[in-house]
């Protein structure tokens, strides 16, 4: 009888394999724990639990449940933190990140699940949702209707298609998104909408909430931990069927996901720059493989990769060639700054831009001025000996910030007081060179003292509600001129904006990266599209440049998007760059320069027997935060990439970036 009872006990023993949220010896282990009797009826794969690990109580995720007794003694699971399991597709995504983005299990786990937001009895202050007046759907024009019909067919027939919705600025892509979302909700499914900037979240939320009141959750990195916990719970418990947010919202725990929309899909911010270095588009397509969800990639200026895939029928191309409001695209003027200098104009603003600003202010219309460089001056130099004031931790010049009167390093945040004499030659002739958004603001205040001016960049948006305040002020015409970096290049649909000035179109052009012209074209096109959205307010764009014959600038000024993309594809093919190959960047950091180079050289010997390896070369910024940086770059076919991920990625010392957005940084 005793033997029978003992046998029964063993039959009832259950074990769980747990991915523990902590650093372990190889960061890739699953750990086996016993399931105590009181939890056996409730334990499920995908639950978040607590366990003792090295005498610490930690959280983990249940990956597998088994009756198979391990060959070692086990500790028991302590508690189930989250009874409701995370969706099964997210467990698959955790392991996809681990393999395809070359990260540890712990890093992948923490990327998908906000473990830091979970705490026993954590209570978030209940925030009252803003009341936004419900609006009706607008009538679609023929192009919008065709695009929606194609997407609707995929949704209703479960065709699991990827669409590239390529529409000029102001063409009504958002209205197509809204119709597609309504179709998905009517079928009892859920939606993720991704935007590239946190600054776009307030206006995106307002538009979507007005159509789907009470159904939207907002997710981004500036939420407090308590807010994250509360929001995650609402999404997880099916209280909010639409999730709007930045990159990390792709991991929203929606159990019945029917549609993923990535707006402005070309943006760099959709690529995570820390391990796991994932491309959001890639994750969306992987989720599509698992769940069969529809995916919409939207942009006036898509990534060259997406354009290429659509041309080759991997994605379905949908074109919107007319503005939804029937307003015309703005008239564009290119100003050659070399001619301005010859005329004796040393101002930041060309004569024509100054005149247009004055005329626009007189008409009570609004202005957007774009410069993709914050601060006041880009470097400080001694005119006697040529000494440049450099960050002591990084091999880059300090940026002068006017408002704080400080020299600041934009890579390690080191600060210094601006010099009065040169530390090298003791000379007094110190000159501040270059232009940033703070200098533009300062000069504007001198030229137009009665104008109401706001600046939007990383420095002016440090507070969590600053994006929304700036947007609200500009939308309500409490601001006449908005100066900004790429934060203002997209998503701002304000009908009273009739003038856009691009202070320096060259600022993104001459960097050592094969995507430089593509990005310049995209930025010019996007920011130009802020002008002239009102039917009775024709738009005007002034592009200032020292390189008026550059193809990116010329094609953007003439709205020749396809011409630019087709020409750029030929260049990429000739030089063997994406989308025709896969790039892999391996970065080596070390406070000892020779050790960084040695590690890179050692790995090159390993890799060059199998792959095409470039380097080792110093990074474009060879030292950051006292750490020297060397690179290897691999150009791989699809089969070679699979070999690299399977057999070589865990044998190299450097940190690996698949599909890097910046090769030499």
XYZ file of C-alpha atoms in Angstrom:
665
model
C 0.000 0.000 0.000
C 2.797 2.413 0.912
C 4.530 1.571 -2.369
C 1.339 2.395 -4.298
C 1.000 5.779 -2.556
C 4.632 6.632 -3.268
C 4.187 5.689 -6.942
C 1.082 7.857 -7.126
C 3.020 10.787 -5.700
C 5.732 10.459 -8.362
C 3.138 10.271 -11.141
C 1.659 13.528 -9.906
C 4.999 15.351 -9.809
C 5.148 18.180 -12.345
C 8.208 20.174 -13.370
C 8.526 23.446 -15.223
C 11.369 24.777 -17.322
C 11.798 28.434 -16.463
C 13.578 31.249 -18.286
C 14.815 33.220 -15.269
C 15.140 36.983 -15.639
C 18.774 37.266 -14.525
C 22.297 36.976 -15.851
C 23.587 33.399 -15.759
C 26.865 31.766 -16.707
C 26.050 31.525 -20.394
C 22.812 33.566 -20.344
C 21.002 30.935 -22.412
C 19.931 28.312 -19.875
C 16.460 27.174 -18.950
C 16.185 26.027 -15.326
C 13.993 23.207 -14.045
C 11.798 23.818 -10.990
C 9.252 21.649 -9.260
C 5.617 22.690 -9.244
C 4.285 22.429 -5.668
C 0.889 20.750 -5.109
C -0.945 24.016 -4.474
C 0.075 25.384 -7.911
C -0.294 22.259 -10.058
C -3.876 22.872 -11.134
C -3.072 26.450 -12.178
C 0.392 26.263 -13.753
C 0.516 27.037 -17.493
C 3.145 27.723 -20.145
C 3.565 31.484 -20.556
C 2.886 32.422 -16.934
C 5.205 34.764 -15.055
C 6.332 33.171 -11.782
C 8.783 33.767 -8.949
C 11.556 31.318 -8.072
C 14.599 31.209 -5.822
C 17.785 31.462 -7.856
C 21.158 31.688 -6.081
C 19.327 32.643 -2.867
C 17.514 35.512 -4.614
C 13.814 35.614 -5.373
C 13.515 36.352 -9.087
C 10.884 36.414 -11.784
C 10.836 34.040 -14.714
C 8.695 32.767 -17.546
C 7.306 29.235 -17.762
C 8.521 27.818 -21.085
C 7.642 24.132 -20.740
C 5.766 21.838 -18.329
C 6.754 18.187 -18.051
C 6.254 15.071 -15.923
C 9.807 13.956 -16.618
C 11.844 13.933 -13.421
C 15.303 15.499 -13.855
C 18.450 13.716 -12.693
C 19.023 16.342 -10.001
C 17.103 17.777 -7.072
C 14.968 20.827 -7.768
C 13.595 23.828 -5.924
C 9.914 24.666 -6.198
C 8.239 27.595 -7.914
C 7.219 30.095 -5.223
C 4.289 32.016 -6.683
C 2.473 32.689 -9.927
C 2.783 36.439 -10.499
C 0.648 36.572 -13.630
C -2.084 33.924 -13.886
C -2.945 34.913 -17.446
C -0.232 33.438 -19.730
C 1.444 35.683 -22.277
C 0.441 34.902 -25.881
C 2.219 31.870 -27.333
C 3.595 33.858 -30.268
C 5.618 36.057 -27.894
C 7.416 33.002 -26.489
C 8.434 32.136 -30.048
C 9.564 35.740 -30.589
C 11.781 35.549 -27.479
C 13.687 32.647 -29.011
C 13.661 34.299 -32.455
C 15.402 37.337 -30.947
C 17.902 35.102 -29.190
C 18.864 33.328 -32.427
C 18.435 35.936 -35.143
C 19.548 39.020 -33.220
C 22.357 37.177 -31.397
C 21.315 37.969 -27.847
C 21.176 36.095 -24.570
C 17.914 34.550 -23.431
C 17.802 37.032 -20.568
C 18.148 40.003 -22.950
C 15.450 38.668 -25.269
C 13.185 37.899 -22.316
C 13.536 41.413 -20.891
C 12.896 42.971 -24.287
C 9.570 41.208 -24.782
C 8.264 41.257 -21.189
C 8.544 44.394 -18.984
C 9.682 42.442 -15.910
C 10.751 45.591 -14.071
C 7.144 46.784 -14.103
C 5.949 43.718 -12.197
C 5.913 43.941 -8.439
C 3.679 42.406 -5.815
C 0.679 44.613 -5.151
C 2.048 47.303 -7.454
C -0.670 49.923 -7.832
C -0.707 52.504 -10.593
C -2.611 55.718 -10.139
C -5.692 55.501 -12.319
C -5.436 58.269 -14.906
C -8.603 59.603 -16.428
C -8.601 59.081 -20.168
C -9.016 62.272 -22.169
C -12.421 62.797 -23.640
C -12.045 63.202 -27.379
C -15.010 63.938 -29.596
C -15.932 60.963 -31.764
C -15.540 61.611 -35.488
C -17.015 59.860 -38.483
C -15.079 58.181 -41.257
C -14.204 60.394 -44.223
C -15.188 59.496 -47.754
C -12.306 57.756 -49.493
C -11.028 58.920 -52.864
C -10.634 56.252 -55.603
C -6.972 55.521 -54.751
C -7.722 55.186 -51.039
C -10.742 52.996 -51.788
C -8.682 50.648 -53.967
C -5.979 50.388 -51.291
C -8.553 49.675 -48.587
C -10.329 47.058 -50.722
C -7.051 45.171 -51.229
C -6.273 45.240 -47.506
C -9.852 44.298 -46.590
C -9.659 41.266 -48.875
C -6.532 40.057 -47.085
C -8.177 40.559 -43.689
C -11.513 38.914 -44.494
C -9.972 35.989 -46.384
C -7.043 35.509 -43.954
C -4.496 35.879 -46.763
C -1.714 37.067 -44.433
C -0.349 39.689 -46.837
C 2.180 42.477 -46.362
C 1.260 45.802 -47.974
C 3.514 48.739 -48.769
C 1.184 51.743 -48.680
C 3.300 54.293 -50.547
C 1.525 57.635 -50.548
C 2.769 61.183 -50.951
C 2.675 63.397 -47.859
C -0.926 64.300 -47.075
C -2.372 61.525 -49.257
C -4.579 60.093 -46.514
C -2.678 56.977 -45.478
C -4.066 57.335 -41.948
C -7.643 57.117 -43.239
C -6.787 53.814 -44.923
C -5.276 52.558 -41.643
C -8.466 53.502 -39.796
C -10.710 51.653 -42.231
C -8.496 48.558 -42.037
C -8.546 48.690 -38.233
C -12.345 48.888 -38.199
C -12.465 45.775 -40.379
C -10.132 43.900 -38.012
C -12.096 44.934 -34.902
C -15.359 43.853 -36.526
C -13.848 40.381 -36.851
C -13.041 40.282 -33.131
C -9.301 40.733 -33.607
C -6.730 43.221 -32.339
C -4.318 45.772 -33.796
C -0.847 47.216 -33.190
C -0.043 50.646 -34.683
C 3.608 51.686 -34.517
C 4.916 55.235 -34.905
C 8.625 56.115 -35.088
C 8.769 58.937 -32.559
C 7.258 59.319 -29.106
C 6.497 62.876 -30.239
C 3.992 61.454 -32.747
C 2.075 59.480 -30.131
C -0.211 62.302 -28.815
C -1.526 63.346 -32.230
C -1.795 59.742 -33.409
C -3.720 58.862 -30.247
C -6.101 61.797 -30.763
C -6.947 60.759 -34.321
C -7.425 57.076 -33.474
C -9.257 57.667 -30.181
C -11.757 59.908 -31.976
C -12.645 56.945 -34.218
C -12.389 54.165 -31.637
C -13.143 55.767 -28.250
C -12.081 53.789 -25.196
C -10.350 51.066 -27.210
C -6.779 52.355 -27.337
C -3.739 51.760 -25.136
C -0.579 53.838 -25.570
C 2.822 52.195 -25.045
C 6.240 53.857 -25.155
C 9.466 54.198 -23.173
C 8.507 57.373 -21.288
C 5.708 55.693 -19.347
C 6.448 55.332 -15.642
C 6.888 51.756 -14.418
C 3.514 51.857 -12.650
C 1.862 53.117 -15.843
C 3.591 50.402 -17.844
C 2.284 47.750 -15.473
C -1.279 49.065 -15.616
C -1.206 49.471 -19.409
C 0.351 46.041 -19.945
C -2.365 44.481 -17.767
C -5.142 46.180 -19.744
C -3.677 44.974 -23.032
C -3.041 41.484 -21.661
C -6.583 41.197 -20.309
C -8.141 42.170 -23.666
C -9.466 45.482 -22.344
C -7.775 47.487 -25.117
C -7.882 45.971 -28.619
C -5.724 48.695 -30.219
C -2.168 49.423 -29.075
C -0.422 52.557 -30.355
C 3.209 53.144 -29.573
C 6.826 53.273 -30.545
C 9.114 50.340 -31.383
C 8.597 48.209 -28.246
C 4.812 48.139 -28.747
C 5.412 45.353 -31.286
C 5.646 43.073 -28.215
C 2.189 44.025 -26.897
C 0.574 40.894 -25.347
C -2.409 40.752 -27.697
C -3.775 37.227 -28.028
C -5.736 37.640 -31.261
C -3.601 40.001 -33.312
C -5.080 40.601 -36.758
C -3.172 43.629 -38.067
C 0.172 45.373 -37.580
C 0.602 48.889 -38.986
C 4.087 50.430 -39.127
C 3.745 54.108 -40.040
C 6.838 55.832 -41.488
C 8.381 52.370 -41.666
C 11.701 53.679 -43.012
C 12.658 55.445 -39.799
C 15.910 54.542 -38.004
C 14.107 54.526 -34.669
C 12.444 51.248 -35.652
C 15.861 49.605 -35.280
C 16.885 48.846 -31.699
C 20.482 49.966 -31.147
C 21.111 47.851 -28.042
C 21.134 44.067 -27.755
C 18.947 42.502 -29.025
C 19.402 44.742 -32.065
C 16.126 43.987 -33.795
C 14.506 45.622 -36.819
C 10.829 46.155 -36.000
C 9.750 45.330 -39.540
C 11.493 41.950 -39.241
C 9.681 41.196 -35.968
C 6.337 42.177 -37.513
C 6.922 39.825 -40.435
C 7.929 37.022 -38.060
C 4.719 37.533 -36.052
C 2.851 37.422 -39.359
C 4.401 34.013 -40.094
C 3.225 32.713 -36.713
C -0.263 34.244 -36.559
C -1.174 35.063 -40.159
C -1.756 38.742 -39.321
C -1.893 41.363 -42.067
C 0.957 43.902 -42.085
C 0.798 47.442 -43.507
C 4.043 49.370 -44.002
C 3.186 53.002 -44.663
C 5.313 55.883 -45.914
C 5.774 58.586 -48.518
C 9.431 57.563 -48.546
C 9.748 53.877 -47.630
C 13.040 52.174 -46.946
C 14.798 51.134 -50.123
C 14.535 47.532 -48.913
C 10.733 47.661 -48.648
C 10.458 49.409 -52.017
C 12.612 46.680 -53.582
C 10.557 43.878 -52.001
C 7.348 45.496 -53.272
C 8.773 45.885 -56.778
C 9.588 42.191 -56.717
C 6.110 41.239 -55.422
C 7.252 40.114 -51.978
C 5.007 42.895 -50.668
C 1.860 44.254 -52.330
C 2.444 47.846 -53.485
C -0.457 50.269 -52.967
C 0.016 53.806 -54.309
C -1.577 57.072 -53.204
C -0.464 59.797 -55.617
C -2.827 62.654 -54.679
C -3.372 64.633 -51.503
C -6.581 63.626 -49.762
C -7.679 67.259 -49.263
C -7.073 68.048 -52.970
C -4.434 70.576 -51.916
C -1.328 70.753 -54.087
C 2.178 69.745 -53.112
C 4.217 72.791 -52.082
C 6.318 74.789 -54.528
C 10.006 74.243 -53.775
C 12.980 76.573 -54.211
C 16.600 75.428 -53.877
C 18.939 78.143 -52.605
C 22.666 77.797 -53.356
C 24.379 79.016 -50.187
C 27.594 79.613 -52.133
C 25.794 82.405 -53.989
C 24.502 83.820 -50.704
C 28.066 83.972 -49.376
C 29.286 85.710 -52.554
C 26.576 88.333 -52.053
C 27.918 88.971 -48.552
C 25.069 87.257 -46.706
C 26.658 85.467 -43.742
C 23.362 84.860 -41.940
C 21.919 81.431 -41.209
C 18.991 82.442 -43.396
C 19.139 83.139 -47.125
C 17.532 86.321 -48.405
C 14.589 84.444 -49.892
C 13.938 82.435 -46.707
C 14.048 85.602 -44.579
C 11.595 87.291 -46.951
C 9.244 84.301 -46.986
C 9.251 84.094 -43.176
C 8.289 87.768 -42.988
C 5.495 87.356 -45.568
C 4.131 84.247 -43.873
C 4.029 85.900 -40.452
C 2.190 88.873 -41.972
C -0.505 86.492 -43.272
C -0.893 84.930 -39.789
C 0.211 81.573 -41.170
C 2.702 79.220 -39.548
C 6.256 78.172 -40.328
C 8.353 75.042 -39.789
C 12.152 75.371 -39.840
C 14.132 72.145 -39.960
C 17.734 71.487 -38.957
C 18.789 68.002 -37.940
C 21.387 69.184 -35.459
C 20.722 70.293 -31.900
C 22.780 72.651 -29.749
C 24.115 76.023 -30.881
C 27.560 75.443 -32.426
C 28.961 72.151 -33.681
C 32.565 72.804 -32.666
C 34.774 75.392 -30.983
C 38.158 76.281 -32.495
C 41.169 78.451 -31.700
C 41.812 80.709 -34.708
C 45.464 81.137 -33.736
C 46.620 77.499 -33.694
C 43.620 75.518 -34.995
C 43.040 73.638 -31.731
C 39.551 72.070 -31.568
C 37.956 71.553 -28.158
C 37.381 67.788 -27.970
C 35.604 65.606 -25.429
C 38.347 63.955 -23.321
C 36.413 60.663 -23.315
C 35.491 60.527 -27.004
C 37.243 61.397 -30.250
C 34.674 64.030 -31.212
C 34.325 67.797 -30.722
C 32.199 69.255 -27.974
C 28.884 70.831 -29.028
C 28.225 74.292 -27.610
C 24.795 74.697 -25.978
C 23.720 78.306 -25.774
C 20.958 78.044 -23.163
C 23.147 76.350 -20.548
C 26.360 78.029 -21.765
C 28.097 74.642 -21.714
C 30.179 72.483 -24.010
C 28.460 69.082 -24.094
C 29.450 65.760 -25.635
C 26.441 64.193 -27.366
C 27.856 60.695 -26.874
C 28.945 60.466 -23.231
C 27.260 63.648 -21.858
C 30.545 65.083 -20.521
C 30.357 68.843 -19.911
C 32.865 71.696 -19.831
C 32.730 75.468 -19.563
C 33.248 77.355 -22.833
C 36.847 78.620 -23.078
C 38.005 82.226 -23.073
C 41.567 81.325 -24.065
C 43.086 78.392 -25.916
C 44.575 75.724 -23.604
C 47.070 74.861 -26.343
C 48.569 78.256 -27.309
C 46.900 80.559 -24.743
C 45.528 82.648 -27.613
C 42.325 84.653 -27.058
C 40.775 84.147 -30.500
C 38.158 81.495 -29.876
C 35.538 80.945 -32.574
C 32.256 79.017 -32.348
C 31.551 77.312 -35.678
C 28.534 75.541 -37.119
C 24.824 75.840 -36.499
C 22.357 73.941 -34.346
C 18.707 74.453 -33.460
C 19.532 76.695 -30.486
C 21.463 79.117 -32.704
C 18.588 79.163 -35.208
C 16.196 80.023 -32.366
C 18.501 82.769 -31.102
C 18.876 84.361 -34.552
C 15.134 84.189 -35.214
C 14.383 85.996 -31.973
C 16.663 88.816 -33.116
C 15.153 89.021 -36.621
C 11.498 88.585 -35.613
C 11.197 89.678 -31.960
C 7.395 89.645 -31.959
C 7.087 86.117 -33.387
C 6.121 83.296 -31.050
C 8.862 80.699 -31.449
C 9.221 77.146 -30.115
C 12.055 74.647 -30.492
C 11.567 70.874 -30.561
C 14.631 68.686 -30.141
C 16.084 66.258 -27.626
C 17.036 69.119 -25.282
C 13.574 70.696 -25.209
C 11.627 67.441 -24.811
C 13.197 65.882 -21.731
C 10.004 66.147 -19.674
C 7.500 63.377 -20.253
C 4.666 65.635 -21.464
C 6.815 68.095 -23.426
C 6.056 66.534 -26.831
C 2.336 66.931 -26.292
C 2.647 70.525 -25.033
C 4.699 71.618 -28.047
C 2.334 69.889 -30.465
C -0.725 71.396 -28.790
C 0.787 74.889 -28.790
C 1.608 74.716 -32.493
C -1.691 73.103 -33.512
C -3.681 75.759 -31.612
C -1.626 78.530 -33.262
C -0.124 79.661 -29.980
C 3.219 79.376 -31.806
C 4.140 81.021 -35.112
C 7.456 79.322 -35.869
C 8.472 75.793 -34.914
C 12.172 74.935 -35.143
C 13.107 71.292 -34.876
C 15.161 68.252 -35.698
C 13.779 65.103 -37.339
C 11.122 64.999 -34.602
C 9.091 67.460 -36.699
C 9.761 65.877 -40.096
C 6.695 63.653 -40.103
C 3.186 63.242 -38.732
C 2.428 66.941 -38.215
C -0.796 67.567 -40.130
C -1.471 71.252 -39.479
C -3.354 73.104 -42.204
C -2.087 76.572 -41.254
C 1.561 75.693 -42.029
C 2.346 77.286 -45.388
C 6.148 77.631 -45.218
C 8.882 75.087 -44.548
C 12.518 76.132 -44.431
C 15.287 73.521 -44.534
C 18.235 75.352 -42.989
C 20.918 72.949 -44.216
C 20.079 70.053 -46.509
C 23.734 68.995 -46.334
C 23.759 68.063 -42.635
C 22.840 64.413 -43.311
C 24.435 64.137 -46.741
C 28.161 63.827 -46.190
C 28.489 61.076 -43.635
C 30.398 57.863 -44.424
C 27.383 55.612 -44.912
C 25.848 54.117 -48.042
C 22.383 55.208 -46.849
C 23.312 58.927 -46.566
C 21.594 60.024 -49.786
C 18.543 57.857 -49.107
C 18.110 59.441 -45.667
C 18.651 62.948 -47.008
C 15.997 62.385 -49.671
C 13.572 60.988 -47.092
C 14.068 63.834 -44.620
C 13.689 66.579 -47.236
C 10.564 64.959 -48.680
C 8.998 64.355 -45.275
C 9.611 67.791 -43.797
C 8.576 69.485 -47.056
C 5.284 67.658 -46.782
C 4.348 69.638 -43.668
C 3.611 72.672 -45.894
C 0.461 73.473 -47.833
C -1.981 70.989 -46.335
C -4.748 73.572 -46.157
C -6.815 73.877 -49.346
C -6.685 77.690 -49.323
C -3.053 77.999 -48.153
C -0.575 77.014 -50.893
C 2.682 75.703 -49.490
C 6.209 76.894 -50.105
C 9.479 75.105 -49.295
C 12.933 76.696 -49.264
C 15.878 74.266 -49.291
C 19.263 75.776 -48.388
C 22.318 73.838 -49.546
C 25.915 74.071 -50.719
C 25.246 71.140 -53.076
C 22.244 72.052 -55.239
C 23.148 69.472 -57.907
C 23.116 66.489 -55.558
C 20.567 63.958 -56.807
C 18.909 63.432 -53.406
C 18.243 67.168 -53.103
C 17.170 67.654 -56.730
C 14.830 64.656 -56.797
C 13.293 65.554 -53.429
C 12.650 69.127 -54.585
C 10.827 67.792 -57.665
C 8.988 64.982 -55.801
C 10.582 62.364 -58.065
C 10.473 59.555 -55.520
C 10.437 56.569 -57.856
C 13.185 58.064 -60.039
C 15.406 58.469 -57.008
C 14.667 54.982 -55.674
C 15.216 53.235 -59.005
C 18.522 55.039 -59.559
C 19.653 54.300 -56.008
C 18.824 50.602 -56.444
C 21.138 50.424 -59.459
C 23.955 51.957 -57.403
C 23.334 49.530 -54.524
C 23.396 46.582 -56.896
C 26.670 47.726 -58.493
C 28.321 48.119 -55.077
C 26.803 44.992 -53.518
C 24.836 46.693 -50.748
C 21.390 45.948 -49.270
C 18.830 44.966 -50.397
C 21.054 42.759 -52.583
C 23.090 41.396 -49.651
C 22.766 41.139 -45.877
C 25.135 43.290 -43.855
C 26.523 42.259 -40.484
C 28.494 44.704 -38.351
C 30.658 43.434 -35.491
C 31.828 46.085 -33.018
C 34.807 45.692 -30.675
C 35.069 47.974 -27.621
C 38.013 48.117 -25.239
C 39.639 50.761 -23.069
C 42.976 49.431 -24.377
C 43.194 50.271 -28.064
C 45.482 47.403 -29.066
C 43.205 44.883 -27.319
C 40.192 46.072 -29.321
C 42.184 45.734 -32.547
C 43.570 42.350 -31.481
C 40.084 40.931 -30.817
C 38.841 42.167 -34.190
C 41.872 40.713 -35.974
C 41.426 37.362 -34.244
C 37.770 37.145 -35.265
C 38.599 38.135 -38.829
C 40.911 35.113 -39.094
C 38.032 32.902 -37.942
C 35.467 34.405 -40.309
C 37.420 35.076 -43.501
C 37.774 31.349 -44.242
C 34.013 31.289 -44.869
C 32.777 34.843 -45.502
C 33.588 38.140 -47.205
C 34.976 40.244 -44.321
C 35.911 43.945 -44.439
C 38.177 45.346 -41.730
C 39.163 45.638 -39.019
C 38.753 49.400 -39.335
C 38.334 52.113 -36.686
C 34.767 53.225 -36.108
C 33.834 56.611 -37.606
C 33.982 57.832 -34.006
C 37.025 55.796 -32.901
C 36.607 56.381 -29.164
C 33.459 56.850 -27.087
C 33.420 57.124 -23.313
C 37.114 56.132 -23.112
C 36.491 52.951 -25.078
C 38.256 52.367 -28.404
C 36.113 50.995 -31.208
C 36.967 48.771 -34.182
C 34.664 47.180 -36.735
C 34.323 44.176 -38.976
C 31.685 44.315 -41.723
C 30.366 41.201 -43.478
C 28.427 41.113 -46.751
C 26.426 37.888 -46.810
C 23.952 36.105 -49.039
C 20.882 34.676 -47.304
C 22.408 31.191 -47.048
C 25.642 32.657 -45.677
C 23.715 34.645 -43.068
C 22.056 31.435 -41.886
C 25.489 29.771 -41.639
C 26.842 32.741 -39.704
C 23.938 32.745 -37.238
C 24.062 28.990 -36.790
C 27.788 28.282 -36.559
C 29.766 31.476 -36.012
C 27.773 34.183 -34.238
C 28.454 32.831 -30.738
C 32.150 32.304 -31.439
C 33.074 35.946 -32.024
C 34.061 38.391 -29.280
C 32.447 41.534 -30.677
C 28.828 42.666 -30.432
C 26.862 41.747 -33.544
C 24.387 43.905 -35.435
C 22.399 42.259 -38.235
C 21.177 44.804 -40.798
C 22.937 47.795 -39.165
C 21.430 51.203 -39.869
C 24.835 52.869 -39.569
C 27.833 50.931 -40.843
C 30.715 52.969 -39.457
C 29.343 54.163 -36.105
